[in-house]
PDB file of C-alpha atoms in Angstrom:
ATOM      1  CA  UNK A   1     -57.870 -73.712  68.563  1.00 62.00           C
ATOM      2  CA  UNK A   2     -54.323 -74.923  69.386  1.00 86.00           C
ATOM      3  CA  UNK A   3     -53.106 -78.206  67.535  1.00 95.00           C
ATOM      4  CA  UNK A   4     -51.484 -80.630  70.159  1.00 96.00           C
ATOM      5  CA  UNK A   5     -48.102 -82.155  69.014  1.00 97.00           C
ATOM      6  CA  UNK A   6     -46.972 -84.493  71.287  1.00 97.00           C
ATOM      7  CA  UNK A   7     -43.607 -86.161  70.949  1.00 97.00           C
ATOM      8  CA  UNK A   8     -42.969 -90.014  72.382  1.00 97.00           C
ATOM      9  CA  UNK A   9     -40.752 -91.215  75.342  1.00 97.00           C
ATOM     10  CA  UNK A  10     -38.863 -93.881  72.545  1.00 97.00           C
ATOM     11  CA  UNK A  11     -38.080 -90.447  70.117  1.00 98.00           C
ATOM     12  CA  UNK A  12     -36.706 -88.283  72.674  1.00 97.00           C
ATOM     13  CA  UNK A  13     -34.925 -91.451  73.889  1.00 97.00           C
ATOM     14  CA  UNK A  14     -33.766 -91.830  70.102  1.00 97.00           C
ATOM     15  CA  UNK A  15     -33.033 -87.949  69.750  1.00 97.00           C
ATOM     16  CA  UNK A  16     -32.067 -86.081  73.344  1.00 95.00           C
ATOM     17  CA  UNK A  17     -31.043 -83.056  71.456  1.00 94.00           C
ATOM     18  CA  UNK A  18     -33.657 -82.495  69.763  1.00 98.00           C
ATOM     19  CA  UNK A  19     -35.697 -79.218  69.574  1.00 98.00           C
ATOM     20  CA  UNK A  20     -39.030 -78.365  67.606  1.00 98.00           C
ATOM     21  CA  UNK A  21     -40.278 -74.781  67.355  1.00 98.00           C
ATOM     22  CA  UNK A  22     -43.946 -74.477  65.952  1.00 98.00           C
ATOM     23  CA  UNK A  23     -45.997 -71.671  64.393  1.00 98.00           C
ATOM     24  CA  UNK A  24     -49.777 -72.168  64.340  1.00 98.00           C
ATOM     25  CA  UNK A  25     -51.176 -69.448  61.830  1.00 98.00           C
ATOM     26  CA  UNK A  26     -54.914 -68.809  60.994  1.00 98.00           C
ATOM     27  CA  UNK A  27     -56.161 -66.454  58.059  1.00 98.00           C
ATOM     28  CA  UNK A  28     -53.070 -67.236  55.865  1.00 98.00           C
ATOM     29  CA  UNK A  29     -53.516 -66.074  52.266  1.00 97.00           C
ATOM     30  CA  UNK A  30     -51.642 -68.407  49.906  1.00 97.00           C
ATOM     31  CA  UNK A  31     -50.803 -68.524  46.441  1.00 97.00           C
ATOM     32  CA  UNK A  32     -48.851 -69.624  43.746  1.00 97.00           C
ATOM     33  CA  UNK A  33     -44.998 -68.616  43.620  1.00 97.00           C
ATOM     34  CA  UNK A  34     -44.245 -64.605  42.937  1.00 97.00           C
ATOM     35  CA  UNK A  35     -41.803 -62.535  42.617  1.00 98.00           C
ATOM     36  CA  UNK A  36     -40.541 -61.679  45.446  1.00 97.00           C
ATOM     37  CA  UNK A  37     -41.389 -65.592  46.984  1.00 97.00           C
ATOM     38  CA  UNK A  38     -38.926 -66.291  44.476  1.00 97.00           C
ATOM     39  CA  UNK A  39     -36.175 -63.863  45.377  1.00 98.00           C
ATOM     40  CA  UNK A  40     -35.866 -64.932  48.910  1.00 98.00           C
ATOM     41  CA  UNK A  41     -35.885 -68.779  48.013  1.00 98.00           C
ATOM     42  CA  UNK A  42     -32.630 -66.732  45.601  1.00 98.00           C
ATOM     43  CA  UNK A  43     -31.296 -64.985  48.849  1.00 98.00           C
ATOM     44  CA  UNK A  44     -31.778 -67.873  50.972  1.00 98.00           C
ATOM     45  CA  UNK A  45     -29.452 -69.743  48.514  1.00 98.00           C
ATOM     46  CA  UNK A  46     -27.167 -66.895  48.855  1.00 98.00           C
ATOM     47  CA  UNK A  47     -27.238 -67.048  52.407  1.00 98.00           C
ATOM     48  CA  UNK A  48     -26.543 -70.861  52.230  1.00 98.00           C
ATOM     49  CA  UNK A  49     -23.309 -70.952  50.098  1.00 97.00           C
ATOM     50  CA  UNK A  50     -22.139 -68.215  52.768  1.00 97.00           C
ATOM     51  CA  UNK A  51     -22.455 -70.702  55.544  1.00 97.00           C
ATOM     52  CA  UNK A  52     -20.997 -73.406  54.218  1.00 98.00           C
ATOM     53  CA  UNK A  53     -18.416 -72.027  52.749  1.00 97.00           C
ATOM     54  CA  UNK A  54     -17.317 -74.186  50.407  1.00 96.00           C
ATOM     55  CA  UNK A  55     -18.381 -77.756  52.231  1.00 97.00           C
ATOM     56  CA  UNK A  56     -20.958 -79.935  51.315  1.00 97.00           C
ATOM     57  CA  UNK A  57     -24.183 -79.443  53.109  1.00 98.00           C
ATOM     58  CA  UNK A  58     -23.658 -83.304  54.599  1.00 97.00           C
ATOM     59  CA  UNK A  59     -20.510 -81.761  56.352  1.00 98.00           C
ATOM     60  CA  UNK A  60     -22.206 -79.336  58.180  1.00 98.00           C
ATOM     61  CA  UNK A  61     -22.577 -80.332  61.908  1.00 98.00           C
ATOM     62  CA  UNK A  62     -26.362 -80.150  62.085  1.00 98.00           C
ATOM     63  CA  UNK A  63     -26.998 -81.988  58.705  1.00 98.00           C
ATOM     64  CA  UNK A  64     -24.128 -84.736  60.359  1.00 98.00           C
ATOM     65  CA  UNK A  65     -26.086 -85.004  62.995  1.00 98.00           C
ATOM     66  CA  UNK A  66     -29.249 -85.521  61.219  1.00 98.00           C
ATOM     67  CA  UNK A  67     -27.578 -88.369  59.315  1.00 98.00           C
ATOM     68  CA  UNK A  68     -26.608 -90.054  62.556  1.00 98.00           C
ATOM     69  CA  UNK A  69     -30.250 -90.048  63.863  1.00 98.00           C
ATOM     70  CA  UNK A  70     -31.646 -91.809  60.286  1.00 98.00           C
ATOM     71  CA  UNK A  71     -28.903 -94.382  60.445  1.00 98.00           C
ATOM     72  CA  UNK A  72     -30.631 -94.847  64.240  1.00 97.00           C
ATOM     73  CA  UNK A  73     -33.391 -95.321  63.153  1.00 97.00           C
ATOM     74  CA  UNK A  74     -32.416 -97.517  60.549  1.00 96.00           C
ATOM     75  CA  UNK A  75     -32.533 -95.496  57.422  1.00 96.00           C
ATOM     76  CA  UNK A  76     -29.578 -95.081  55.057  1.00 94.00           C
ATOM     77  CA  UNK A  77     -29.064 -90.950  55.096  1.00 94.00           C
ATOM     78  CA  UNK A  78     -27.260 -90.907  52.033  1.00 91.00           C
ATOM     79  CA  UNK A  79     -30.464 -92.153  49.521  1.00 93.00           C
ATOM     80  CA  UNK A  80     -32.852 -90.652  51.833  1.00 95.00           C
ATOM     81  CA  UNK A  81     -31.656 -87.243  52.896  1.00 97.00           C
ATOM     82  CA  UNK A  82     -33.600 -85.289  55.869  1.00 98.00           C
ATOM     83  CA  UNK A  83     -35.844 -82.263  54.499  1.00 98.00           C
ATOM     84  CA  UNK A  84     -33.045 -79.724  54.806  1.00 98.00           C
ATOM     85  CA  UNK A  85     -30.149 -81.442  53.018  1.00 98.00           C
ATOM     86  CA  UNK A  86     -32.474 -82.353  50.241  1.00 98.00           C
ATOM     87  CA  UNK A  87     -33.779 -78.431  49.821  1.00 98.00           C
ATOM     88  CA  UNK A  88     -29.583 -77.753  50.174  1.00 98.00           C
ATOM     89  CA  UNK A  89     -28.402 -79.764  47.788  1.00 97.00           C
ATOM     90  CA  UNK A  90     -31.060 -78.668  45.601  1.00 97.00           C
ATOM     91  CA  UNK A  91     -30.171 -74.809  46.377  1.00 98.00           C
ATOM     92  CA  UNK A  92     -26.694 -75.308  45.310  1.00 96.00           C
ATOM     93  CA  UNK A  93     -27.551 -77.036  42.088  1.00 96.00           C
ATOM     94  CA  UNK A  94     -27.812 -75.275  38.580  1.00 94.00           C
ATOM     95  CA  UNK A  95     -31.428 -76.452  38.769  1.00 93.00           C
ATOM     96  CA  UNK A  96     -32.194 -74.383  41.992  1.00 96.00           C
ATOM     97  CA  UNK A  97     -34.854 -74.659  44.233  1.00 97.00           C
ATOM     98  CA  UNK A  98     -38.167 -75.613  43.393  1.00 96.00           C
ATOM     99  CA  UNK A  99     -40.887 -72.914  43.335  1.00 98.00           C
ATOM    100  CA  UNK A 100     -44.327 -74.479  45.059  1.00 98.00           C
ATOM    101  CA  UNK A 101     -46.366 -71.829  46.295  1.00 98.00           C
ATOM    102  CA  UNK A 102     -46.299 -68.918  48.160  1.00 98.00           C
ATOM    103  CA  UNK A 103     -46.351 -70.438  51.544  1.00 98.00           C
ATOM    104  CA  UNK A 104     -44.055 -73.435  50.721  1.00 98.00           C
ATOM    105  CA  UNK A 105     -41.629 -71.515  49.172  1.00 98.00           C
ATOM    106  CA  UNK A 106     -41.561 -68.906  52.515  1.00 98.00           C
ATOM    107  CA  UNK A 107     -40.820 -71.847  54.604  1.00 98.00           C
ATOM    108  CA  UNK A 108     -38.407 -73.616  52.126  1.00 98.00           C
ATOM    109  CA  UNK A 109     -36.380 -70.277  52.069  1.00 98.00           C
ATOM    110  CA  UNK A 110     -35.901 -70.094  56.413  1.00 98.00           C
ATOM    111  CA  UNK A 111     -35.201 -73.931  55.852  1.00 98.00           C
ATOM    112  CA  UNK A 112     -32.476 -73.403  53.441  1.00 98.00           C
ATOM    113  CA  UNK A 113     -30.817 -70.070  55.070  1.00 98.00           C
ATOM    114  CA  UNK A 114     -30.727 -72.121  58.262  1.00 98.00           C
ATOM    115  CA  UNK A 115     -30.017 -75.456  57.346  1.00 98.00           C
ATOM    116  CA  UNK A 116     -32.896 -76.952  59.690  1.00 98.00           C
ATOM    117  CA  UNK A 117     -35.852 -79.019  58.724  1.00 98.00           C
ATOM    118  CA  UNK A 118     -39.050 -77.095  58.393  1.00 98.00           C
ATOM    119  CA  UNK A 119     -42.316 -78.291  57.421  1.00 97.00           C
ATOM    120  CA  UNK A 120     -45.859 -77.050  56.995  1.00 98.00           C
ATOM    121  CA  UNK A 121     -49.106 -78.305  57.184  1.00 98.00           C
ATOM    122  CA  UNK A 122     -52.685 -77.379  56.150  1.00 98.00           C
ATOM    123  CA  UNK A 123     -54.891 -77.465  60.136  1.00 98.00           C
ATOM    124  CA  UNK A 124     -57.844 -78.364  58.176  1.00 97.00           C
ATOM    125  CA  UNK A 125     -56.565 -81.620  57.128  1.00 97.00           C
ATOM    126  CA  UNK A 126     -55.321 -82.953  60.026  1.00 98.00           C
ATOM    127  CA  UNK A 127     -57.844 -85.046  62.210  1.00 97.00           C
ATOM    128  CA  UNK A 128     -56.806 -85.151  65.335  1.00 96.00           C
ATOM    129  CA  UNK A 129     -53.445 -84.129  67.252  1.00 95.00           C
ATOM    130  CA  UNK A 130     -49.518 -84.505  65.247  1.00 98.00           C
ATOM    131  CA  UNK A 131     -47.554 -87.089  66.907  1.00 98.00           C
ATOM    132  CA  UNK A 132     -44.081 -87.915  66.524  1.00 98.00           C
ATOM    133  CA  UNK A 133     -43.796 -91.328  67.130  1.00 98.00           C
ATOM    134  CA  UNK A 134     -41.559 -94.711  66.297  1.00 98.00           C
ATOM    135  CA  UNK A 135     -43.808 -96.674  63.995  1.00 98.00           C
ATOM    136  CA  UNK A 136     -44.700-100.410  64.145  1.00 98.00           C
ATOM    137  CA  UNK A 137     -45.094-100.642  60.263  1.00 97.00           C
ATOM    138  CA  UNK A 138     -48.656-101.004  60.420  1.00 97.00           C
ATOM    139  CA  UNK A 139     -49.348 -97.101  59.991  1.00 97.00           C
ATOM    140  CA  UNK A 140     -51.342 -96.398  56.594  1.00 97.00           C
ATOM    141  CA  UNK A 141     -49.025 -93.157  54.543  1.00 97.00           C
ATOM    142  CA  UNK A 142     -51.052 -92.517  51.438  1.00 95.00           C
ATOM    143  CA  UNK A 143     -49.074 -90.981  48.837  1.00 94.00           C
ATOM    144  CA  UNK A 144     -49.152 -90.767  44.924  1.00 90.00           C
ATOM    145  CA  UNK A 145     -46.919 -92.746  42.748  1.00 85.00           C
ATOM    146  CA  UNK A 146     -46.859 -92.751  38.711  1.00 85.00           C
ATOM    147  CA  UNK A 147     -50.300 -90.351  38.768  1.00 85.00           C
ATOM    148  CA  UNK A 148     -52.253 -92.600  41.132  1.00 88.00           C
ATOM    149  CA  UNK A 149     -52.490 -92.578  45.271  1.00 91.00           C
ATOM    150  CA  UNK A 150     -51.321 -95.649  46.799  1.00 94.00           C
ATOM    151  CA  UNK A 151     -50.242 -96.622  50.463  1.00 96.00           C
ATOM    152  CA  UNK A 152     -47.632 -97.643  52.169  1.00 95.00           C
ATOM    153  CA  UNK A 153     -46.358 -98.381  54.990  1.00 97.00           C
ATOM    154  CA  UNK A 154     -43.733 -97.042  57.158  1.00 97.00           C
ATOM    155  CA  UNK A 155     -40.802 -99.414  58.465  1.00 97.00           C
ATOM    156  CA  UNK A 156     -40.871-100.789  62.137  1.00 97.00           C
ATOM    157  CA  UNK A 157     -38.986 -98.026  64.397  1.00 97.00           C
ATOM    158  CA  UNK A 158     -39.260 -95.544  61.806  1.00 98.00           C
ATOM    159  CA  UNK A 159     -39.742 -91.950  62.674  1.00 98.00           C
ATOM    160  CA  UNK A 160     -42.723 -90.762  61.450  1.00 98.00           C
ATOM    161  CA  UNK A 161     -45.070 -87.727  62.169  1.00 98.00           C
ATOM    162  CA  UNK A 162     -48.895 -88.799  62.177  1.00 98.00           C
ATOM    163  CA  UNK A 163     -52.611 -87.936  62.614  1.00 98.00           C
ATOM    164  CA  UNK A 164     -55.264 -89.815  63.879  1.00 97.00           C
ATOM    165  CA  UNK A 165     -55.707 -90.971  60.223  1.00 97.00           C
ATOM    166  CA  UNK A 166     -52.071 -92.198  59.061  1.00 97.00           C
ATOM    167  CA  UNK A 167     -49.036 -90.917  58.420  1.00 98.00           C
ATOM    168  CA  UNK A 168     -48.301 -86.974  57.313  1.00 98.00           C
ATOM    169  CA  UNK A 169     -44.579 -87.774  57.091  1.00 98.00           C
ATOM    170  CA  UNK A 170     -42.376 -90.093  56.803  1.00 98.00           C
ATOM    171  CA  UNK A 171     -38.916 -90.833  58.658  1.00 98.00           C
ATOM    172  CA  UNK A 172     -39.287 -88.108  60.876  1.00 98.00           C
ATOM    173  CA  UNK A 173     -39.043 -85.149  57.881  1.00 98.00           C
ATOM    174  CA  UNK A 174     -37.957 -86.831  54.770  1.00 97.00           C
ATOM    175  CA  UNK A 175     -41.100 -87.006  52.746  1.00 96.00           C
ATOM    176  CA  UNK A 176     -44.474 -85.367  53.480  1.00 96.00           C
ATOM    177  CA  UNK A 177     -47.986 -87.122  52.355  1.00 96.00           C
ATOM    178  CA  UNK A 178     -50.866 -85.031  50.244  1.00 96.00           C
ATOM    179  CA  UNK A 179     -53.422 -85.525  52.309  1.00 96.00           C
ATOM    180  CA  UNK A 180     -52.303 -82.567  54.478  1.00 97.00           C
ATOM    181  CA  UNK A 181     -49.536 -80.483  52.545  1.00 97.00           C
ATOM    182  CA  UNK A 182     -50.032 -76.953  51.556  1.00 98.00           C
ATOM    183  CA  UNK A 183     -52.125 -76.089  48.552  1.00 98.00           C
ATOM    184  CA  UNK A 184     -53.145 -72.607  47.477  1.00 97.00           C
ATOM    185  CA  UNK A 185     -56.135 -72.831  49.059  1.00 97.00           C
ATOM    186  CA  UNK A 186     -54.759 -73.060  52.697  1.00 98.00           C
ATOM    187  CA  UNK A 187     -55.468 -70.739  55.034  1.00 98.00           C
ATOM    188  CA  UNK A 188     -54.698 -72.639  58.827  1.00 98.00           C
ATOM    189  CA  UNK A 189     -51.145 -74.054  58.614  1.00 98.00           C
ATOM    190  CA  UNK A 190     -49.245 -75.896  61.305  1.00 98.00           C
ATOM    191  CA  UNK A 191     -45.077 -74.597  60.544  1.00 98.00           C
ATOM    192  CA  UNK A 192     -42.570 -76.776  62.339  1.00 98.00           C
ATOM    193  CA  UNK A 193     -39.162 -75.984  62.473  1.00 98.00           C
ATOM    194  CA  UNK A 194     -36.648 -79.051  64.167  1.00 98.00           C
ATOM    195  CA  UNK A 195     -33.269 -79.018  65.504  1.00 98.00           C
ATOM    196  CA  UNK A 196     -30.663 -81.488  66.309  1.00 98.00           C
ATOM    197  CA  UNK A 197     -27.861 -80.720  68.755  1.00 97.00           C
ATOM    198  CA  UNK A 198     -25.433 -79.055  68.444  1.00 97.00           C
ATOM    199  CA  UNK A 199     -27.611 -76.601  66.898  1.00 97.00           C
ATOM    200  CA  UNK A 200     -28.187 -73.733  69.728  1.00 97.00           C
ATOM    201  CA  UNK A 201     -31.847 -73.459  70.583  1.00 97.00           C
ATOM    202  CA  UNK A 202     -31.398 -70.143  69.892  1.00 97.00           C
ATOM    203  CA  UNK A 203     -30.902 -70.494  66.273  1.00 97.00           C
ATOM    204  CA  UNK A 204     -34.039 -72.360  66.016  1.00 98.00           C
ATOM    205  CA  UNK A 205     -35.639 -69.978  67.479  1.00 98.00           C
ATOM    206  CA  UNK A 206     -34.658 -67.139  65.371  1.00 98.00           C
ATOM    207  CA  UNK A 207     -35.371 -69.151  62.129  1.00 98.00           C
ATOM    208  CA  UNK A 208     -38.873 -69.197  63.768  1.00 98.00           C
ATOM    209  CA  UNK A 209     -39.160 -65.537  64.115  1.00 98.00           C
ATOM    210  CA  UNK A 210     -37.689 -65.187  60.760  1.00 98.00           C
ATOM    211  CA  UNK A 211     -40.689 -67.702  59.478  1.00 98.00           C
ATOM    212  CA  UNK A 212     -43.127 -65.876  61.379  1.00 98.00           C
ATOM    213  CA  UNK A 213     -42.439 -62.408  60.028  1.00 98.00           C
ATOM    214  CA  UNK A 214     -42.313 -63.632  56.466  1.00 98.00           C
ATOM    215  CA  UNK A 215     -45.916 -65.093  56.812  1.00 98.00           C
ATOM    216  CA  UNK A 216     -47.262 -61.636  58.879  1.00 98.00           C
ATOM    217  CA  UNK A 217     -45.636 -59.527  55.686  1.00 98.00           C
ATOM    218  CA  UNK A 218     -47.585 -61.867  53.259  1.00 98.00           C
ATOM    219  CA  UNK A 219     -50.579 -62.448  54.839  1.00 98.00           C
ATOM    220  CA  UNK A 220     -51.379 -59.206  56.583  1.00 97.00           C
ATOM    221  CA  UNK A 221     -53.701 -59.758  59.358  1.00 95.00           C
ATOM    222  CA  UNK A 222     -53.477 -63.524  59.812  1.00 98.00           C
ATOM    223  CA  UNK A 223     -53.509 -64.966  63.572  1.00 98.00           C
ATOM    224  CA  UNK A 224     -49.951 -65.780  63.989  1.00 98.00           C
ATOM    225  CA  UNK A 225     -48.407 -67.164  67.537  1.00 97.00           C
ATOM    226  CA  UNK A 226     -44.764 -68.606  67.833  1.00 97.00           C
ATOM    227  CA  UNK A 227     -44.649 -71.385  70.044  1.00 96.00           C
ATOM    228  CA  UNK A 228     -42.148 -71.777  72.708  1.00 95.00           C
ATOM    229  CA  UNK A 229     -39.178 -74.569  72.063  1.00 96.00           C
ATOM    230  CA  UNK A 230     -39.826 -78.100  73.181  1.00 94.00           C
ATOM    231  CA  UNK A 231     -36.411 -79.820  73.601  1.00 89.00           C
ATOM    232  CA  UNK A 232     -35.858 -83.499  74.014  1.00 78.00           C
ATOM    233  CA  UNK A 233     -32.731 -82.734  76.582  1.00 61.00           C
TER     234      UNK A 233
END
């Protein structure tokens, strides 16, 4: 089965350079953080301070451009910080990045070597199609705050991705709801990997192939297919 993600007319009108590149994998095998999960979330980091060399991951042209699009939509980029800048900054840190689970960390490590936004989610727990869309406010995004689940509710024009229950994400890739994010016990995931011009689609791309051979190496067997890019220009 083939999950349908549909982007709106008002978000490619928002973003015109904007690319997505998805991976639909079945028979994953997940599990908590190893080893060697845990050495390429180290390489990745590696690979990071390499590319910027020396600037802050804000002053690289595909994290500016990010920032433009949230201030477009009408969030402040600075407090909250698209999925890639957040796993940067955190990269470059003397905490480091966070160690999740096997299949998070995989995807956090293409994220940070590449500086683009990727995200996963568990098939499973998604009802219906993923649609990015601009949301009226009235969209239900349960989360958890202080221990206990609570809902809120996206701004007006926000960017959000979302089921045909609620919200899985809020403004556009900044922070991803429960309900659907990878647990240990995942084995359908949904990986989505977005772009911004003046990142070449080609880069996306390759970050996808990257993606897609780490979860073939760790998951030997699973039903893997690379999507092709769907650009906004």
């Amino acid at each position: 089965m083939t999950l349908t993600l549909t982007v709106s007319d008002d978000v490619r009108a928002l973003a015109p350079g904007f690319t997505h590149v998805a991976i639909e994998a079945h028979g994953l095998v997940n599990g908590p953080s190893s080893d060697a999960g845990s050495g390429l979330l180290d390489d990745a980091a590696r690979r990071l301070a390499v590319r910027l060399d020396g600037r802050a991951p804000h002053e690289d042209p595909h994290m500016a451009a990010w920032r433009e699009t949230y201030t477009a939509f009408g969030s402040k980029p600075s407090r909250t910080r698209n999925s890639a800048e957040a796993l940067a900054k955190r990269a470059l840190s003397e905490a480091g990045l966070p160690r999740i689970n096997l299949l998070v960390d995989l995807y956090n490590a293409v994220s940070v070597a590449h500086l683009i936004p990727v995200g996963g989610e568990d098939i499973d727990r998604i009802e219906g199609g993923m649609r990015l869309i601009r949301a009226t406010g009235e969209e239900d995004f349960v989360t958890v705050a202080g221990g206990e689940e609570t809902v809120e509710h996206p701004d007006a024009g926000e960017v959000v991705w979302c089921d045909d229950t609620g919200v899985t994400c809020r403004r556009w890739n900044w922070r991803q709801g429960p309900r659907t994010r990878l647990t240990e016990r995942t084995t359908s995931g949904i990986f989505l990997l977005e772009s911004l011009a003046p990142m070449p689609v080609a880069e996306v791309t390759a970050a996808a192939t990257e993606l897609a051979e780490l979860l073939a190496k760790f998951s030997p067997g699973a039903d893997i297919a690379v999507r092709a890019p769907e650009s906004s220009a």
